[in-house]
């Protein structure tokens, strides 16, 4: 059984039946799933959640789908790690990392896709589709394979090899589209109108987006049933950002945590920063941009939820930052070298923006901060491949090793003394 | 007949151009402004266009050539990370 009650327009509040539709006929506002919170409150408790499976389906009552149709390949309930060394490097006393790189297809997109494909099955769709720069494509292909559904996956033709193979291995119909980012956008919008597929982020978007709330549920549960002081979240469409805030609010509404005082702050790449730019200008209206950044998974120039992300920042006293491509690479390396987590370039954006927020005083050293790391680094090795130290190359000989090590240490010492 | 909802974004040098008037006059299209914000630095308009699909595309192609950015109005980008 599910507790979703209707779709509701976020702008004008008009109600719609629970169909595969995504926008209001009157004002074009986005539709969002509404729930019967009273009924959920009667059945859900900290104990019932803790007794659930170690996946996002432990929050099944809060997901917009009948769990009988669920496609669960082990997504969610990922680790929340105390980041002492990164915190020390940045000057934060209580820093936590939500490590969503360990999902089945190595990104947080598994959360939204798990929900979208389950709802699509409930609707009776036989095929899934998406347009993606990688992570969403990987996840749709993986989940469709597990559900025995057909999958049509559209990707730009210049994508990193790791992301192409990461979809192809699940044997979807993989389509590499020639042309600019805007051409891919246009083609896929058109196809979504002419094919009866569940396009995960178009006709089943209201359901799909709800999967992101589970990140907030997990953080609250893992912190011992409370929300943090500050959350730093990467922003592409802005949907993840707004849904994490919604998740904290819902948990409070259900009496599972105290009213959240969390400040919500967002991270973007400088090469695609429509939301951060609007924030800096003090505007709630962003101007679309043409993406040009190594952080391909955040490259959304015309973000569907940009306005709502800006409203959330205003409401919570949060903010937004942006990081240049070199800063993004430094962010990836800093996280790897301090916490042993290899993130893709989007995670580099988040860490680099966190650093900027601490340096500017936007985040105070004593604020308990959770940073969301949403994708794994092996997907985008190209971004950092040339930035790592050269390995020592030696013959299989112990003295050659000692010599090479001494030479390396001398170089490191030289660099250090030059720098001091 | 079809309808299409688009968001047009104008750079400063195009703000004074009567683009929407010309879309309705030079193409067989009915234009319906649903939301808009224009100031001296940038302008955007959310527009519903009604007409034959090919005519809608012809009109939007003309606007793009003029330098207007044309995006889908309700979805935002559909290519995701």
GROMACS .gro file of N, CA and C in nm, chain A residues 2-10 13-19 21 30-37 64-65 119 123 206-207 210 246:
model
   99
    2UNK      N    1   0.034   0.231  -0.061
    2UNK     CA    2   0.112   0.355  -0.061
    2UNK      C    3   0.030   0.468   0.000
    3UNK      N    4   0.099   0.572   0.047
    3UNK     CA    5   0.032   0.681   0.119
    3UNK      C    6   0.031   0.811   0.038
    4UNK      N    7   0.061   0.803  -0.092
    4UNK     CA    8   0.052   0.922  -0.176
    4UNK      C    9  -0.096   0.953  -0.196
    5UNK      N   10  -0.131   1.082  -0.195
    5UNK     CA   11  -0.273   1.114  -0.204
    5UNK      C   12  -0.311   1.184  -0.336
    6UNK      N   13  -0.221   1.262  -0.393
    6UNK     CA   14  -0.251   1.335  -0.517
    6UNK      C   15  -0.123   1.400  -0.567
    7UNK      N   16  -0.130   1.455  -0.689
    7UNK     CA   17  -0.024   1.544  -0.736
    7UNK      C   18  -0.076   1.687  -0.715
    8UNK      N   19   0.015   1.775  -0.675
    8UNK     CA   20  -0.027   1.913  -0.649
    8UNK      C   21   0.072   2.010  -0.714
    9UNK      N   22   0.020   2.116  -0.775
    9UNK     CA   23   0.105   2.217  -0.839
    9UNK      C   24   0.177   2.298  -0.731
   10UNK      N   25   0.308   2.308  -0.746
   10UNK     CA   26   0.386   2.383  -0.647
   10UNK      C   27   0.360   2.532  -0.654
   13UNK      N   28  -0.118   2.536  -0.650
   13UNK     CA   29  -0.183   2.445  -0.555
   13UNK      C   30  -0.293   2.358  -0.615
   14UNK      N   31  -0.317   2.368  -0.746
   14UNK     CA   32  -0.421   2.282  -0.807
   14UNK      C   33  -0.385   2.135  -0.790
   15UNK      N   34  -0.491   2.055  -0.772
   15UNK     CA   35  -0.468   1.912  -0.747
   15UNK      C   36  -0.491   1.831  -0.875
   16UNK      N   37  -0.411   1.727  -0.893
   16UNK     CA   38  -0.424   1.640  -1.010
   16UNK      C   39  -0.421   1.494  -0.963
   17UNK      N   40  -0.482   1.403  -1.042
   17UNK     CA   41  -0.474   1.261  -1.005
   17UNK      C   42  -0.331   1.209  -1.017
   18UNK      N   43  -0.305   1.095  -0.956
   18UNK     CA   44  -0.170   1.037  -0.957
   18UNK      C   45  -0.144   0.969  -1.092
   19UNK      N   46  -0.115   1.050  -1.193
   19UNK     CA   47  -0.089   1.002  -1.329
   19UNK      C   48   0.055   1.032  -1.368
   21UNK      N   49   0.219   1.255  -1.525
   21UNK     CA   50   0.219   1.392  -1.576
   21UNK      C   51   0.313   1.474  -1.488
   30UNK      N   52   0.552   2.310  -1.169
   30UNK     CA   53   0.582   2.168  -1.156
   30UNK      C   54   0.487   2.098  -1.058
   31UNK      N   55   0.456   1.973  -1.084
   31UNK     CA   56   0.369   1.898  -0.994
   31UNK      C   57   0.453   1.821  -0.894
   32UNK      N   58   0.400   1.810  -0.773
   32UNK     CA   59   0.470   1.741  -0.666
   32UNK      C   60   0.374   1.643  -0.599
   33UNK      N   61   0.428   1.532  -0.549
   33UNK     CA   62   0.342   1.432  -0.485
   33UNK      C   63   0.303   1.481  -0.346
   34UNK      N   64   0.176   1.465  -0.314
   34UNK     CA   65   0.127   1.497  -0.180
   34UNK      C   66   0.096   1.365  -0.108
   35UNK      N   67   0.107   1.366   0.022
   35UNK     CA   68   0.090   1.242   0.098
   35UNK      C   69  -0.015   1.259   0.207
   36UNK      N   70  -0.067   1.148   0.254
   36UNK     CA   71  -0.157   1.148   0.369
   36UNK      C   72  -0.069   1.132   0.494
   37UNK      N   73  -0.018   1.246   0.543
   37UNK     CA   74   0.079   1.241   0.653
   37UNK      C   75   0.017   1.188   0.783
   64UNK      N   76   0.648   0.742  -0.305
   64UNK     CA   77   0.523   0.752  -0.381
   64UNK      C   78   0.498   0.632  -0.470
   65UNK      N   79   0.482   0.517  -0.410
   65UNK     CA   80   0.470   0.396  -0.490
   65UNK      C   81   0.427   0.281  -0.400
  119UNK      N   82   0.757   0.312  -0.963
  119UNK     CA   83   0.628   0.376  -0.995
  119UNK      C   84   0.590   0.349  -1.140
  123UNK      N   85   0.250   0.196  -1.293
  123UNK     CA   86   0.171   0.257  -1.400
  123UNK      C   87   0.149   0.160  -1.518
  206UNK      N   88   0.768   1.385  -1.113
  206UNK     CA   89   0.722   1.412  -0.975
  206UNK      C   90   0.755   1.297  -0.879
  207UNK      N   91   0.749   1.174  -0.928
  207UNK     CA   92   0.775   1.056  -0.845
  207UNK      C   93   0.926   1.036  -0.828
  210UNK      N   94   1.113   1.250  -0.575
  210UNK     CA   95   1.087   1.220  -0.435
  210UNK      C   96   1.194   1.129  -0.373
  246UNK      N   97   1.310   1.929   0.217
  246UNK     CA   98   1.175   1.875   0.237
  246UNK      C   99   1.180   1.751   0.328
   0.00000   0.00000   0.00000
